[in-house]
Short mmCIF file of N, CA and C in Angstrom, two decimals:
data_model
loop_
_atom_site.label_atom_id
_atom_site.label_comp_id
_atom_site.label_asym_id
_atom_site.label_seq_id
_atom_site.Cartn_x
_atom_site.Cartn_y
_atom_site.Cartn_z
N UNK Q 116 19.98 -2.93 -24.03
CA UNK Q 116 20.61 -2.94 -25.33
C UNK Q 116 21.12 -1.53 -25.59
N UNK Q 117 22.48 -1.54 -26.06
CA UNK Q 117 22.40 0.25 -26.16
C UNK Q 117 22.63 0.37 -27.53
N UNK Q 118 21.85 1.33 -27.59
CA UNK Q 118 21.36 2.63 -28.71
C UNK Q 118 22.41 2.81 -29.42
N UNK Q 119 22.98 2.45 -30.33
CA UNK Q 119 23.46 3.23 -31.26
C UNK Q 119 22.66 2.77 -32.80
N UNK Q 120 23.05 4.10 -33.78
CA UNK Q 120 22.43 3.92 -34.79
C UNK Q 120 22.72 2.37 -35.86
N UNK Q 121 24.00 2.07 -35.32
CA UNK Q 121 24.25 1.29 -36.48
C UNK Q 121 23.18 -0.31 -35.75
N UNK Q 122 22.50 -0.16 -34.32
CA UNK Q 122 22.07 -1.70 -34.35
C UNK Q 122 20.47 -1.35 -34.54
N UNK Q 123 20.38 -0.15 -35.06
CA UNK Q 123 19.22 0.14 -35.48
C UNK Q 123 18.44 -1.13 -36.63
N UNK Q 124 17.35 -1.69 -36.64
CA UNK Q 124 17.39 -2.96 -37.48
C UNK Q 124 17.46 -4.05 -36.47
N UNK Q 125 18.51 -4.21 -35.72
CA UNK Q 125 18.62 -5.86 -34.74
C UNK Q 125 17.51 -6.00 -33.99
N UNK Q 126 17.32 -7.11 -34.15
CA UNK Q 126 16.53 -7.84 -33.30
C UNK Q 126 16.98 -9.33 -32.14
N UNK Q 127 15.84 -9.41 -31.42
CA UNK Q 127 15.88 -10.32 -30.33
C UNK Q 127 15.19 -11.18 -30.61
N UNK Q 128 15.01 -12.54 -31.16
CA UNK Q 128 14.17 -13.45 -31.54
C UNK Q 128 13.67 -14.91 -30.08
N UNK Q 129 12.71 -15.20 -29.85
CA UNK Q 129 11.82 -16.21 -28.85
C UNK Q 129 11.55 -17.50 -29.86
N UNK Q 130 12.19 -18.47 -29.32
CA UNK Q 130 11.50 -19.50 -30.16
C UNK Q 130 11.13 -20.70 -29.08
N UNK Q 131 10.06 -21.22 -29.62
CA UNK Q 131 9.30 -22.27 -28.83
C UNK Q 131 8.50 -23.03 -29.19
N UNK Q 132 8.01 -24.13 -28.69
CA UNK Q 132 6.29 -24.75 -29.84
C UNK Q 132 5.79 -24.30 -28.84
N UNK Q 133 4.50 -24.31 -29.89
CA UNK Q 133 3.02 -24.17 -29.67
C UNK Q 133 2.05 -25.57 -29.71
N UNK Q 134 3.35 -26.79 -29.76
CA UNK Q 134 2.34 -28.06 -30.39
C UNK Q 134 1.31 -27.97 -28.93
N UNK Q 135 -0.12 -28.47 -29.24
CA UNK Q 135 -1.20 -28.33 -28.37
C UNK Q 135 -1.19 -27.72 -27.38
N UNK Q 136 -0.96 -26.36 -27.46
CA UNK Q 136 -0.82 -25.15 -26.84
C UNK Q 136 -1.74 -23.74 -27.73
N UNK Q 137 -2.32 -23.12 -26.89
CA UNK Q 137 -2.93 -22.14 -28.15
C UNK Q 137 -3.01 -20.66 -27.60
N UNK Q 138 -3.09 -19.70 -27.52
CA UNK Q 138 -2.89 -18.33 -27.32
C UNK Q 138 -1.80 -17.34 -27.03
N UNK Q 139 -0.57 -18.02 -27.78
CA UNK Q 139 0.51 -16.88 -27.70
C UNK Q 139 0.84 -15.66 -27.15
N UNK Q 140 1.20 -15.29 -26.21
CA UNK Q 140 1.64 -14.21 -25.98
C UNK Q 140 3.39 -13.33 -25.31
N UNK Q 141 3.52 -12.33 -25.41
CA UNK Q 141 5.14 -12.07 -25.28
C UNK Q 141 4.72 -10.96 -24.51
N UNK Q 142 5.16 -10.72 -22.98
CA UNK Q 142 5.02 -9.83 -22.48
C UNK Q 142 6.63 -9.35 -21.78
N UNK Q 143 6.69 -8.14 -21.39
CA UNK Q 143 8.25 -7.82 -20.88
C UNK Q 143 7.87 -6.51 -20.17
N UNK Q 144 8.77 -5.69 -19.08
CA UNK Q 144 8.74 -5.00 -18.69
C UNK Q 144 9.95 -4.00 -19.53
N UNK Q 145 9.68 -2.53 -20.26
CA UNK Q 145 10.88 -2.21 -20.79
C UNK Q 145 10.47 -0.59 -20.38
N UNK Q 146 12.22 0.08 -20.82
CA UNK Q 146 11.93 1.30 -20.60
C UNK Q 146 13.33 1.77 -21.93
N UNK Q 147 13.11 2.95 -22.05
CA UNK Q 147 13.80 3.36 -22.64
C UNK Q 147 14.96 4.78 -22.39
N UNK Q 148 15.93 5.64 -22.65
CA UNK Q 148 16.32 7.10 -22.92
C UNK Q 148 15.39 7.29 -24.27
N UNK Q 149 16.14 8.97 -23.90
CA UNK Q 149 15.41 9.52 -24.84
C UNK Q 149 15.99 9.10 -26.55
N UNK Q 150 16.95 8.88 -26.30
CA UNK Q 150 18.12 8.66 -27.32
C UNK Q 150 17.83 7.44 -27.96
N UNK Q 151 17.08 6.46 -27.39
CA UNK Q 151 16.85 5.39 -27.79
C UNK Q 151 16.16 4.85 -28.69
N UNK Q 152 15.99 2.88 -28.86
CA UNK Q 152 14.95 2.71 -29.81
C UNK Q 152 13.70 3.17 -29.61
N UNK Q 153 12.90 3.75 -30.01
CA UNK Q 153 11.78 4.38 -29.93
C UNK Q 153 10.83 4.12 -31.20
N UNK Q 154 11.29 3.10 -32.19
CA UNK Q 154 9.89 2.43 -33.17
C UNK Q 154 10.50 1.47 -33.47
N UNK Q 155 9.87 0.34 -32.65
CA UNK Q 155 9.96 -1.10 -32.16
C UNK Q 155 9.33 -1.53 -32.69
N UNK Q 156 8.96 -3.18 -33.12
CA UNK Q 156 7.83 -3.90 -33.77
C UNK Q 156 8.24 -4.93 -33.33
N UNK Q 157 7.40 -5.94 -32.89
CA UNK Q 157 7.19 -7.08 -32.71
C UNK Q 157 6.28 -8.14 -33.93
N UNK Q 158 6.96 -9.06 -34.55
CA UNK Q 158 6.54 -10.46 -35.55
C UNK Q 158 6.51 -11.57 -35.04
N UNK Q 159 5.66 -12.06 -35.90
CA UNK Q 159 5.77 -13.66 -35.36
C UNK Q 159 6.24 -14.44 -36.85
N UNK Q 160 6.36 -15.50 -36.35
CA UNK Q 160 6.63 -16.45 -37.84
C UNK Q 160 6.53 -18.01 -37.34
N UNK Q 161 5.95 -19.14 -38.16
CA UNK Q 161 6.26 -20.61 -37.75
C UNK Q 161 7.47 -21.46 -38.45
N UNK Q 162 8.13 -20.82 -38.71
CA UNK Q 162 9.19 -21.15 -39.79
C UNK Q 162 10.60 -20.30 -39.79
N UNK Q 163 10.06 -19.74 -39.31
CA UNK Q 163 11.79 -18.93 -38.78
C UNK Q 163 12.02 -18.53 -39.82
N UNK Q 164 11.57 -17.97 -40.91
CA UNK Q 164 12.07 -17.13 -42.19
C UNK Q 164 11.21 -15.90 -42.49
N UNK Q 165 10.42 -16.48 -42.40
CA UNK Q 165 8.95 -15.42 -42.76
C UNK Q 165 8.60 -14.73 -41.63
N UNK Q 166 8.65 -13.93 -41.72
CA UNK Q 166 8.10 -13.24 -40.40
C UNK Q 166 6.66 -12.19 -40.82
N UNK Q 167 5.58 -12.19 -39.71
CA UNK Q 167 4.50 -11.05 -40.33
C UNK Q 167 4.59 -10.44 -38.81
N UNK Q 168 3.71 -9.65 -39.03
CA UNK Q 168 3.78 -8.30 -38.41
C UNK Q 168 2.58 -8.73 -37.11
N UNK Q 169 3.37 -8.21 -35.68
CA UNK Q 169 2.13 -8.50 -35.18
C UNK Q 169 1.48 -6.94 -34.37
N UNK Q 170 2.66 -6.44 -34.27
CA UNK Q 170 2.44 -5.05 -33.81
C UNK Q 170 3.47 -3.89 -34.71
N UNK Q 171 2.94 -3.22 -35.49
CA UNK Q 171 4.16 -2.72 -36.39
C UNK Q 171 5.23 -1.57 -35.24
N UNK Q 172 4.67 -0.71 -35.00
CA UNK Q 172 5.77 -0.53 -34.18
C UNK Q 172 4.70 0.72 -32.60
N UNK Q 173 5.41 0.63 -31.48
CA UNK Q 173 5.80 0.76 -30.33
C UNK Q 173 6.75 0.97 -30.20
N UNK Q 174 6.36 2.65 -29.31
CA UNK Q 174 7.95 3.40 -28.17
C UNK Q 174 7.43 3.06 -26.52
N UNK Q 175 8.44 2.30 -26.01
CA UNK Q 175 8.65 1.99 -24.88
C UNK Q 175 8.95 3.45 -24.19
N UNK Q 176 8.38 3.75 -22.71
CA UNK Q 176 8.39 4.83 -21.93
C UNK Q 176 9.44 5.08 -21.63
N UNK Q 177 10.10 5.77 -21.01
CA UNK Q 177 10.86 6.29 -20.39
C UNK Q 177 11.11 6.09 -19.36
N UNK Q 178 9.92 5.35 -18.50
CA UNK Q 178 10.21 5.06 -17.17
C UNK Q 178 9.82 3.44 -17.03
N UNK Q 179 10.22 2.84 -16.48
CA UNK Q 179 9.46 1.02 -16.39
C UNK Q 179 8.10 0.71 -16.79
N UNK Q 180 7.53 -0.07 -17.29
CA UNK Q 180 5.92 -0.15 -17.65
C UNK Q 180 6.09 -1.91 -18.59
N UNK Q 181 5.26 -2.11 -18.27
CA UNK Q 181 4.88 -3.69 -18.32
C UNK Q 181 4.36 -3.22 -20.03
N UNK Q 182 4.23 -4.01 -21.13
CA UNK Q 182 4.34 -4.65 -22.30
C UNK Q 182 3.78 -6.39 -22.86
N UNK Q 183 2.41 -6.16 -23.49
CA UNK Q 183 2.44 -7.13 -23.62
C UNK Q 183 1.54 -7.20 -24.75
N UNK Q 184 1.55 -8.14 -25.55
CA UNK Q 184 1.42 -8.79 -27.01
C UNK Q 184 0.80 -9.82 -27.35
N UNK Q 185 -0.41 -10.35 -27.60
CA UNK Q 185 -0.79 -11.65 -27.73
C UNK Q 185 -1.22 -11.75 -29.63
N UNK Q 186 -0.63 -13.04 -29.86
CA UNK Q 186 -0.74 -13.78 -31.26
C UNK Q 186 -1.31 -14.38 -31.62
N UNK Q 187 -2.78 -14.02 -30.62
CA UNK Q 187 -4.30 -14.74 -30.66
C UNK Q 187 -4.00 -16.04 -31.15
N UNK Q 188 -4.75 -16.67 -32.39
CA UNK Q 188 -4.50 -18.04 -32.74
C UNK Q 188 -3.70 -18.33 -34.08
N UNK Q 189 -2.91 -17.50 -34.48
CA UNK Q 189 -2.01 -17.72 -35.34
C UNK Q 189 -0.50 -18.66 -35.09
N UNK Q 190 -0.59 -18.86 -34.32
CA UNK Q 190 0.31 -19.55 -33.58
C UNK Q 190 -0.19 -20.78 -32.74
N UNK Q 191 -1.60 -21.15 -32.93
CA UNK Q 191 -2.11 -22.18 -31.84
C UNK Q 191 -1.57 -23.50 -33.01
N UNK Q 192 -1.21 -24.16 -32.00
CA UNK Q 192 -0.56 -25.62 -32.53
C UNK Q 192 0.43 -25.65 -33.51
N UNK Q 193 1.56 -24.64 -33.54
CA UNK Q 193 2.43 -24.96 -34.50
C UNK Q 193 3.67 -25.50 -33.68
N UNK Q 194 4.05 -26.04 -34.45
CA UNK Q 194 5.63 -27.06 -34.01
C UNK Q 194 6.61 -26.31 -33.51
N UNK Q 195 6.83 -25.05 -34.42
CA UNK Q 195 8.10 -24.15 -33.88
C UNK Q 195 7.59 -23.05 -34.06
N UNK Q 196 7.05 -22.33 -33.12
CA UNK Q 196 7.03 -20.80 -32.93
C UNK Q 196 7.91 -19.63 -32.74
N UNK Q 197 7.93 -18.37 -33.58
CA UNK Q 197 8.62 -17.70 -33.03
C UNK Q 197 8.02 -15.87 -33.02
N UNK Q 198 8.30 -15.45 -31.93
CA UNK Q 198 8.58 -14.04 -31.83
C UNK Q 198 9.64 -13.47 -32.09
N UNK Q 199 9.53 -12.24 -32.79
CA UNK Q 199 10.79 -11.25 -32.94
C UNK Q 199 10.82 -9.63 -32.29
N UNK Q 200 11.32 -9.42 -31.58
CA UNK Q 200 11.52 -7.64 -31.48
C UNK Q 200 12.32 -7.11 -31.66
N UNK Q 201 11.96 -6.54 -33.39
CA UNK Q 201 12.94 -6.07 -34.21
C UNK Q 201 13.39 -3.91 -33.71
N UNK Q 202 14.49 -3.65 -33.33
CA UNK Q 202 14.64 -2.65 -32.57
C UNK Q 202 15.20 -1.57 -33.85
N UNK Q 203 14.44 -0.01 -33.23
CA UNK Q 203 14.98 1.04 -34.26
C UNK Q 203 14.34 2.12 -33.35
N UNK Q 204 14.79 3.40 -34.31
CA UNK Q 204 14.69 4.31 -33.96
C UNK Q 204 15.61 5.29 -33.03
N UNK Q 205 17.05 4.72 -33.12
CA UNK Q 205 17.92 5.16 -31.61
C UNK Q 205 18.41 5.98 -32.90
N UNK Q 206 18.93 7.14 -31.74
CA UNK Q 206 19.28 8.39 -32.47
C UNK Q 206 20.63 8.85 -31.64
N UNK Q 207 21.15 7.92 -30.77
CA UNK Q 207 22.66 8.43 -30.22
C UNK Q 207 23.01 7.36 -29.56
N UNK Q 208 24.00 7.48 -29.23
CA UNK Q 208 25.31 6.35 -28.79
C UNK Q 208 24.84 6.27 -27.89
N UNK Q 209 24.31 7.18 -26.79
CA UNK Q 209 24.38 7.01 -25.00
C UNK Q 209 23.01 6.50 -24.79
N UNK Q 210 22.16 6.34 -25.96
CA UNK Q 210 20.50 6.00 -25.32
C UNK Q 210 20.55 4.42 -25.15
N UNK Q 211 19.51 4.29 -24.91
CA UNK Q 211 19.25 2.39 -24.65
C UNK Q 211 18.12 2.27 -24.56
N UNK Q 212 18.02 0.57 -24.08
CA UNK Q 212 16.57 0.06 -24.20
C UNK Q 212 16.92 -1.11 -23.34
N UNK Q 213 15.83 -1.07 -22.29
CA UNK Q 213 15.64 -1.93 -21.62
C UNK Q 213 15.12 -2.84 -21.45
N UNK Q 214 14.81 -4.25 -21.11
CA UNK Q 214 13.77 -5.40 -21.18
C UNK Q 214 14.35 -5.84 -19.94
N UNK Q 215 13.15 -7.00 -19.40
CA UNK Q 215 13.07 -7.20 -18.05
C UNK Q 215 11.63 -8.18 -18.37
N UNK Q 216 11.96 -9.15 -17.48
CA UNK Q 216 10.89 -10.13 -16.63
C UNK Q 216 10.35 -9.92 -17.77
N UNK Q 217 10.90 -10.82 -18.98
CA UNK Q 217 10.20 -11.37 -20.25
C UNK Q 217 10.02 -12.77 -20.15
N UNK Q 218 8.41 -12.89 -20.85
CA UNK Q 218 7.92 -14.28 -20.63
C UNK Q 218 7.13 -14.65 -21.60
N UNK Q 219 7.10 -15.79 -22.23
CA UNK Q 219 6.36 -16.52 -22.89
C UNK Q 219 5.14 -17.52 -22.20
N UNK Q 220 4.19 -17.04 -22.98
CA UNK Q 220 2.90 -17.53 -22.29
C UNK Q 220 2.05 -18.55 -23.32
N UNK Q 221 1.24 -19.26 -22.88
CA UNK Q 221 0.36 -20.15 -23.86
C UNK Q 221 -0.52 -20.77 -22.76
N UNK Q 222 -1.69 -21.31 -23.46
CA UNK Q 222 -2.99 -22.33 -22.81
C UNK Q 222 -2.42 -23.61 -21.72
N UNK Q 223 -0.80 -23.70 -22.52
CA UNK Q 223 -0.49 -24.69 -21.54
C UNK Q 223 1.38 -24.12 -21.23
N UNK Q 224 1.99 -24.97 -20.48
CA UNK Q 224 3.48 -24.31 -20.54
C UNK Q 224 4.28 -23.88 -21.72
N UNK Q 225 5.28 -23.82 -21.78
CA UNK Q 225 5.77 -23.51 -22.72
C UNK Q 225 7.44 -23.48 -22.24
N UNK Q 226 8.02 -24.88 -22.97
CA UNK Q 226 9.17 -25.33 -22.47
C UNK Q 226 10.08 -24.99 -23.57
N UNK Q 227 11.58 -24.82 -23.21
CA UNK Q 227 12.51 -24.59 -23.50
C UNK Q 227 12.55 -23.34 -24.86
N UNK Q 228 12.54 -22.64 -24.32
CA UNK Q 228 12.25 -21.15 -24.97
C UNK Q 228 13.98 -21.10 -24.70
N UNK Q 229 14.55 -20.49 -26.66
CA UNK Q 229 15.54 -20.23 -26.61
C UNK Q 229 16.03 -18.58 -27.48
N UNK Q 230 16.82 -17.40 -26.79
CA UNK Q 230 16.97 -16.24 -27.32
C UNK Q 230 18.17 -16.44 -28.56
N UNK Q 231 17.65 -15.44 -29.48
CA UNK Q 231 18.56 -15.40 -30.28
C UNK Q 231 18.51 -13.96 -30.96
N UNK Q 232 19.89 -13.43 -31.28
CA UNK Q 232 19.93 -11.83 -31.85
C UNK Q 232 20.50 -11.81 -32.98
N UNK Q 233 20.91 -10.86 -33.33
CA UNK Q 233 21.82 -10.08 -34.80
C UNK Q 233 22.18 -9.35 -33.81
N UNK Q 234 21.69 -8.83 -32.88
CA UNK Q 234 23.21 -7.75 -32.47
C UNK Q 234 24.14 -8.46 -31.88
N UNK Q 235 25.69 -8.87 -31.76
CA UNK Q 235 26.43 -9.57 -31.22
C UNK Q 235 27.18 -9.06 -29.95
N UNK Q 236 27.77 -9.01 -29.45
CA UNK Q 236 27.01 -10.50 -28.53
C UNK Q 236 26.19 -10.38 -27.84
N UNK Q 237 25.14 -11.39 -27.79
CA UNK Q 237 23.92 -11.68 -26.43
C UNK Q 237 24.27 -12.51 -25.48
N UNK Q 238 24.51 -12.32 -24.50
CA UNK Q 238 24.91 -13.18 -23.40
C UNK Q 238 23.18 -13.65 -22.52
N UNK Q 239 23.37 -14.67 -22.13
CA UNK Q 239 22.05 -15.40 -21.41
C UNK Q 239 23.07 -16.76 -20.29
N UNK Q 240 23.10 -16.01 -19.22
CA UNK Q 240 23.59 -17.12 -18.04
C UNK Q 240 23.05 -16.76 -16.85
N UNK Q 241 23.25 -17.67 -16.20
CA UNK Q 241 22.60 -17.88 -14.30
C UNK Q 241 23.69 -17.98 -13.59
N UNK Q 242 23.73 -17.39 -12.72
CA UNK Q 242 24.32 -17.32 -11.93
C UNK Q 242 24.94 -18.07 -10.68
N UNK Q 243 26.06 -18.46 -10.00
CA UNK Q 243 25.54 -19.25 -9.21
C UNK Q 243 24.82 -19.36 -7.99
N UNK Q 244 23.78 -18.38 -7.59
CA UNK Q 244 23.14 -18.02 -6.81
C UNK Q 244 22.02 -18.08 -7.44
N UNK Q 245 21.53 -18.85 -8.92
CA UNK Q 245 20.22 -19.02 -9.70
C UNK Q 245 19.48 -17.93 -10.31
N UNK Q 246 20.42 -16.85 -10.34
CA UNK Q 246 19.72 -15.45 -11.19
C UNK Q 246 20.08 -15.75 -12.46
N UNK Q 247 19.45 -15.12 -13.29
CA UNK Q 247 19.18 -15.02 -14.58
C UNK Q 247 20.21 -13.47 -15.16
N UNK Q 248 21.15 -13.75 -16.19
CA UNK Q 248 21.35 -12.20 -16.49
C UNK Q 248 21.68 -12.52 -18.16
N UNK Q 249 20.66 -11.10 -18.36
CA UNK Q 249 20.84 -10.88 -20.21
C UNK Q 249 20.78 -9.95 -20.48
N UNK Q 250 21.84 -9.72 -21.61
CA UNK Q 250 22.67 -8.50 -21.76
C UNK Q 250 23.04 -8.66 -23.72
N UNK Q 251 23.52 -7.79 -23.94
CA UNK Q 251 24.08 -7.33 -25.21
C UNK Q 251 25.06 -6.71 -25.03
N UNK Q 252 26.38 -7.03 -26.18
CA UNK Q 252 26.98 -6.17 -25.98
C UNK Q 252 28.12 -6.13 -24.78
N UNK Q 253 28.17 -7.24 -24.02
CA UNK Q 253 29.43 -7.42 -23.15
C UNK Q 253 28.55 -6.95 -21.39
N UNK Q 254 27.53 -5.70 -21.66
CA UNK Q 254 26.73 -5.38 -20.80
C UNK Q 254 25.41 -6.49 -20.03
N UNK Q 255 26.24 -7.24 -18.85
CA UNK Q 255 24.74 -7.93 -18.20
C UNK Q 255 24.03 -7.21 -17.49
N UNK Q 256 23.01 -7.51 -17.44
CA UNK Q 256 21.74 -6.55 -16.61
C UNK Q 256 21.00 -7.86 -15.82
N UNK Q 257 20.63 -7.63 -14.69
CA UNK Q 257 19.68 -8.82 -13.87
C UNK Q 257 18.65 -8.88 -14.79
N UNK Q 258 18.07 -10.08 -14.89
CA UNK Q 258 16.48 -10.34 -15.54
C UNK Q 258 16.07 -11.75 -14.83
N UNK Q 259 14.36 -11.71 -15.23
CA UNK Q 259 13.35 -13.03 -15.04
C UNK Q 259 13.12 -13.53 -15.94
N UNK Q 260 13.56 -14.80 -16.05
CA UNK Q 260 12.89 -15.33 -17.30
C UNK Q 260 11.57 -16.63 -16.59
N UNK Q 261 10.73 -16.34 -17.48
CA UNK Q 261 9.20 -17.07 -16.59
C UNK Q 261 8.91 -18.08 -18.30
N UNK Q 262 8.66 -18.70 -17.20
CA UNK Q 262 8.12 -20.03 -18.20
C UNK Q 262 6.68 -20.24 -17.84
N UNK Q 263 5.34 -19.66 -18.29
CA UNK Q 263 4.38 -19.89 -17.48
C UNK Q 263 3.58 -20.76 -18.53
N UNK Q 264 1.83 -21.43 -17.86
CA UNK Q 264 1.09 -21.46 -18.48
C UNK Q 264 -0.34 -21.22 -18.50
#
């Protein structure tokens, strides 16, 4: 995602059920510049309006490092789940923020997980060689998307 001040605020939203599924979690591999978002927060919400707080905010390293988040049982058995990682803190045009081999996890699978942003545009396509690439911003980057349980 790149850094500039004005997408300071946007976020990346996960939505999915939880029907008879129970331990939520959002893990990703990210890195950041120095320039970048650097006070991140991650929410959850079952309603897609409300959002609470599940980690107020996190600076992603500088160099690659795994990330991960669990929504203990606030999320066990709801119909429509969602995560948000609402992005801030970028302080110049040239910084960024990276994500990678993001996955949604639960007690059991967790099917058809769909992304959604405020920063425009988010692109999410496969390739025809079956890669995954998601990007912002006109910019694709390779990624994993894992469906586990």
């Amino acid at each position: 995602v790149q850094a500039t001040t004005a997408n300071n605020g946007s976020y990346v939203q996960f939505s999915f059920s939880m029907a008879g599924k129970a331990g939520a979690a959002l893990q990703f591999t990210t890195q950041r510049t120095s320039t970048g978002f650097n006070r991140n927060s991650i929410s959850y919400s079952t309603d897609g309006t409300t959002f609470l707080p599940l980690v107020d905010a996190f600076d992603p390293p500088t160099a690659f490092a795994i990330r991960a988040f669990t929504a203990g049982a606030v999320l066990d058995n709801a119909q429509t789940a969602h995560f948000r990682l609402t992005l801030d803190g970028a302080t110049g045009a040239t910084g960024n923020i990276r994500l990678d081999n993001i996955k949604v996890t639960a007690g059991a699978t967790v099917q058809n997980v769909t992304v959604q942003t405020e920063a425009a545009p988010f692109y999410v396509a496969k390739t025809d060689a079956g890669a995954w690439l998601v990007g912002l911003g006109g910019l694709l980057v390779a990624a994993t998307l894992h469906w586990a349980g």
